[in-house]
Coordinates of C-alpha atoms in Angstrom, one line a residue:
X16 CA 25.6 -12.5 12.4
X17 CA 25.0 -8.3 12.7
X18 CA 26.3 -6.3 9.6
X19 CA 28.3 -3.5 10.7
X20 CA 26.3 -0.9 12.0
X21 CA 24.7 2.7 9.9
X22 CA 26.8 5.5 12.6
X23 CA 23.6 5.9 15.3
X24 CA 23.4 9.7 16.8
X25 CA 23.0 8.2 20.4
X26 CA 24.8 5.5 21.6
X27 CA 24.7 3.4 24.7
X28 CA 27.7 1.4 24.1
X29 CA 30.4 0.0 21.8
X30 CA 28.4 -0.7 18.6
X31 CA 24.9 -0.5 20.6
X32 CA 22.2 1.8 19.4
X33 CA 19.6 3.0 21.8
X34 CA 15.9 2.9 20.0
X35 CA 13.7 2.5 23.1
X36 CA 13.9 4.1 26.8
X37 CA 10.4 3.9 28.9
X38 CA 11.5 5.5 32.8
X39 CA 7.6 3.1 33.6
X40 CA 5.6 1.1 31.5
X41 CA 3.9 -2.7 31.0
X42 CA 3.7 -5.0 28.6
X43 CA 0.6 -7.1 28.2
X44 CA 0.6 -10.7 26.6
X45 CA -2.9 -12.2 25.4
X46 CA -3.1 -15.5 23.4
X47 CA -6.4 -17.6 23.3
X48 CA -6.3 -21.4 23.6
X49 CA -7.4 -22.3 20.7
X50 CA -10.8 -24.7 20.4
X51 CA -12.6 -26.8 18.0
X52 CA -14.4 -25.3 14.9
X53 CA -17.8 -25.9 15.6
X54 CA -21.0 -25.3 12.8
X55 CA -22.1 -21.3 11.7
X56 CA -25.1 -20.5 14.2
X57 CA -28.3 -20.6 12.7
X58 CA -28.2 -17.0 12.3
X59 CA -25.3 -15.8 10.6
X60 CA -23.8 -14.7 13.3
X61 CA -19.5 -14.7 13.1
X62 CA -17.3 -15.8 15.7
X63 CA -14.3 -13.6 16.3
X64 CA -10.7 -14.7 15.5
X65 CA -8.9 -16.5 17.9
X66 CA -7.3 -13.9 19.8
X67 CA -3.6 -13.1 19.7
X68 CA -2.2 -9.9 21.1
X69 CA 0.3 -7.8 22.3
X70 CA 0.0 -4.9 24.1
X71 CA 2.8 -2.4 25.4
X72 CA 2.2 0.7 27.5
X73 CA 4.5 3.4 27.8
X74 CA 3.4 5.4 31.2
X75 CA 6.3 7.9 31.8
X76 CA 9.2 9.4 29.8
X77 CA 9.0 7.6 26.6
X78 CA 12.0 7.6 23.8
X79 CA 11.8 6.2 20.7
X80 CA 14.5 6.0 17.9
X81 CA 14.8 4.5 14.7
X82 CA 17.0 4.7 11.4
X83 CA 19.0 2.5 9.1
X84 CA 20.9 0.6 11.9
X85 CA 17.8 -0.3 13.9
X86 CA 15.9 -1.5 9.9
X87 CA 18.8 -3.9 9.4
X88 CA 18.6 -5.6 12.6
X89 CA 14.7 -5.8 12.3
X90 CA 15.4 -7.1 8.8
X91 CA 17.8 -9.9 10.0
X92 CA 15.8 -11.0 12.6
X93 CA 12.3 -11.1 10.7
X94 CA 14.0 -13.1 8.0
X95 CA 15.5 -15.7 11.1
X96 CA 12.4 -16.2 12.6
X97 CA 9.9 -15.7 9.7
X98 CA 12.4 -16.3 6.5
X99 CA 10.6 -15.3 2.8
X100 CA 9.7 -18.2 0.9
X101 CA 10.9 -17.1 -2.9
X102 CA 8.2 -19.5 -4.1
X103 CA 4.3 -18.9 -4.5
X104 CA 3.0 -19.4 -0.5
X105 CA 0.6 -22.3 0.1
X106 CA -2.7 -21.2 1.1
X107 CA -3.8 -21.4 4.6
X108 CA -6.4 -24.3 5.1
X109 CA -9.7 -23.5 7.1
X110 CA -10.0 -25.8 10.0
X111 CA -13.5 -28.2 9.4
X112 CA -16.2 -29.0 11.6
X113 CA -14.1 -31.0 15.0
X114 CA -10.7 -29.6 14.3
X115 CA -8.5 -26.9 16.1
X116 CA -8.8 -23.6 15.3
X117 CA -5.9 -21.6 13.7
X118 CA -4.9 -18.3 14.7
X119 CA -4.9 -16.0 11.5
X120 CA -2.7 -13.0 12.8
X121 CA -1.2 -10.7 15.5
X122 CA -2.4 -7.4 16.8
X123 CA 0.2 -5.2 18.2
X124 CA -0.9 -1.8 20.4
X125 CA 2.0 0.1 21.3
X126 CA 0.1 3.0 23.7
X127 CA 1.8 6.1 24.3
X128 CA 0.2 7.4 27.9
X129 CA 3.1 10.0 28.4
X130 CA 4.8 12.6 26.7
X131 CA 6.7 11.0 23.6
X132 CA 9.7 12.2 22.2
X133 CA 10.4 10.2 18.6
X134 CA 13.4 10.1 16.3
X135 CA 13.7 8.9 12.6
X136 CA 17.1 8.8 11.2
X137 CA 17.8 8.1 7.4
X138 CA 20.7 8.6 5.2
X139 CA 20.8 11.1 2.2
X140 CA 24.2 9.7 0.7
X141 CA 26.5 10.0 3.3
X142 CA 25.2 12.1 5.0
X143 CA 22.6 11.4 8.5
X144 CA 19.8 12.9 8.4
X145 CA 17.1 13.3 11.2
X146 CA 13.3 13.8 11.5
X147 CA 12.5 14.7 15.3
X148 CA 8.6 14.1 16.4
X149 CA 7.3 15.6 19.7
X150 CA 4.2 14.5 21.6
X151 CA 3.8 16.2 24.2
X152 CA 0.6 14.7 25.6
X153 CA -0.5 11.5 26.1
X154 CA -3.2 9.5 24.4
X155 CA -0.6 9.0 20.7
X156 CA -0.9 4.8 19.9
X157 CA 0.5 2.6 17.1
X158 CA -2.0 -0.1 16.3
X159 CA -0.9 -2.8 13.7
X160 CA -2.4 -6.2 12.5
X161 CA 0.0 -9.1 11.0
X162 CA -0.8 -11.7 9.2
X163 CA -0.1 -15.4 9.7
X164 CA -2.3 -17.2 7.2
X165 CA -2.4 -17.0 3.5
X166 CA -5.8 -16.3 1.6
X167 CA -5.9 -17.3 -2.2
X168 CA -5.1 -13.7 -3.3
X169 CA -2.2 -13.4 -0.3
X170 CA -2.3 -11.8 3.1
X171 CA -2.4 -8.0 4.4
X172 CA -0.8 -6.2 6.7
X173 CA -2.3 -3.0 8.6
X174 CA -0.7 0.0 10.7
X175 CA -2.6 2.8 12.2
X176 CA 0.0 5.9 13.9
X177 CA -2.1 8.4 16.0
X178 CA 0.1 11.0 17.1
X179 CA -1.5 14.2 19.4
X180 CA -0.3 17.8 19.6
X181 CA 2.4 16.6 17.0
X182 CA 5.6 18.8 16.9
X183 CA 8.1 17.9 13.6
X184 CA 11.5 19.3 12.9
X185 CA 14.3 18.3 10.8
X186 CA 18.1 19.3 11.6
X187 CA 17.9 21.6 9.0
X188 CA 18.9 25.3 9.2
X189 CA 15.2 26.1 9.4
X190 CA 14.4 22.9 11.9
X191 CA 10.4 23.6 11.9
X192 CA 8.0 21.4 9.6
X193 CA 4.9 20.2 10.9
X194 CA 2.6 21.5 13.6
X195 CA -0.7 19.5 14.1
X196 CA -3.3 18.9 16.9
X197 CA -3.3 15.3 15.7
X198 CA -1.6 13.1 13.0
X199 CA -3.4 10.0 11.7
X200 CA -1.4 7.8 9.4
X201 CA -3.2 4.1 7.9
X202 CA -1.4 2.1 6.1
X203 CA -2.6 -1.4 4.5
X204 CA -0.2 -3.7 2.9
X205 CA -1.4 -6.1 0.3
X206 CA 1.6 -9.0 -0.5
X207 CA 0.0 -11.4 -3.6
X208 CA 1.4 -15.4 -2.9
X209 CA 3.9 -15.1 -5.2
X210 CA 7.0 -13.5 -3.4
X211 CA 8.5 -11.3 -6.4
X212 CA 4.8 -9.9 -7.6
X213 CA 3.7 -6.3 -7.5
X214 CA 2.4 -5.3 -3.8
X215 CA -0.2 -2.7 -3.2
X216 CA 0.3 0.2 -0.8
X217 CA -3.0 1.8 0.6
X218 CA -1.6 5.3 2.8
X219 CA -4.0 7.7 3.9
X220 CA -2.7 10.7 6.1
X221 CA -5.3 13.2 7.6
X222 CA -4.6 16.0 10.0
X223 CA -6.7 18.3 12.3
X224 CA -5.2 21.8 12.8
X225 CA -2.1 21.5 10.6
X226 CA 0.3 23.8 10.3
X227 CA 3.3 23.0 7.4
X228 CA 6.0 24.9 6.8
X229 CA 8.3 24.7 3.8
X230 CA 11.3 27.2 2.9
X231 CA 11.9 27.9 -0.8

């Protein structure tokens, strides 16, 4: 069951918030069939993951939004599907020699080949409040790993944002805040087994060209 819904800017509908429109795009499935473990060559040489990814391309007129509403409703369903165990989380086992192989996590490419408007919405008290990103060319791409095995020390979680010609404004008096010939955000998540213990947030942000502006 929903919650009631944060008040969206843009609606499509009774109680519907819109927080994708693409006028032309594709989306790209690839899962390997996993084999049987076989013995480290002779040489050291590693064999790649089995593959799992998802790829979505965004040719013409792209429209992203997202804000409280849209965070809930990811929330509920990622706890459905993939519910937080409030215990320490087993470790994955390796497969041995003549078993199947596992796959370890999913790569998702979101890649922006169009001009890209994007909205963030967040609340400061009652009050909506909105962050407005422009790219106007294409080439901009999310890029995120997820994990779905458990190492002794946990599991991580990677994001890459590359956003070109970047245009920010708020909905401020003065709207202008960030001008940039590109935007590169990483972020690595590290969650220990234990579900309530301290994470670790890597973010490094660089830009080329920036412009910020900030009124006093």
């Amino acid at each position: 069951m929903f919650l009631p819904p944060t008040q969206p800017s843009k609606t499509v509908g009774d109680g519907v918030f819109q927080v994708f429109e693409c006028s032309e795009g594709a989306l790209e499935y690839v899962q390997d069939v996993p084999g049987k473990t076989i013995e480290p060559s002779a040489d050291g040489e590693s064999i790649p993951d089995v593959l799992w990814e998802i790829r979505m391309k965004c040719n013409k007129e792209t429209k992203i939004a997202y804000g409280p509403w849209a965070d809930r409703q990811r929330e509920l369903l990622w706890q459905y599907f993939l519910p937080t165990l409030y215990e320490e989380s087993p470790i994955t086992n390796e497969p041995t020699v003549g078993q199947t192989r596992i796959l370890k996590s999913v790569h998702f490419k979101l890649l922006l080949n169009c001009s890209t408007k994007l909205d963030l919405y967040f609340m400061n008290k009652t009050k909506l409040q909105q962050l407005h990103i422009e790219c106007p060319v294409k080439g901009s791409y999310v890029d995120a790993v997820f994990p779905f095995s458990t190492q002794p020390d946990g599991f991580d979680t990677f994001l890459s944002v590359n956003l070109l010609k970047t245009i920010m404004e708020t909905n401020l008096s003065f709207s202008p805040l960030v001008q940039a010939d590109s935007v590169h955000i990483k972020l690595h998540i590290h969650y220990p087994r234990l579900w309530n213990s301290l994470q670790v947030w890597f973010i490094d942000v660089s830009a080329k060209t920036p412009q910020i502006y900030f009124v006093f």
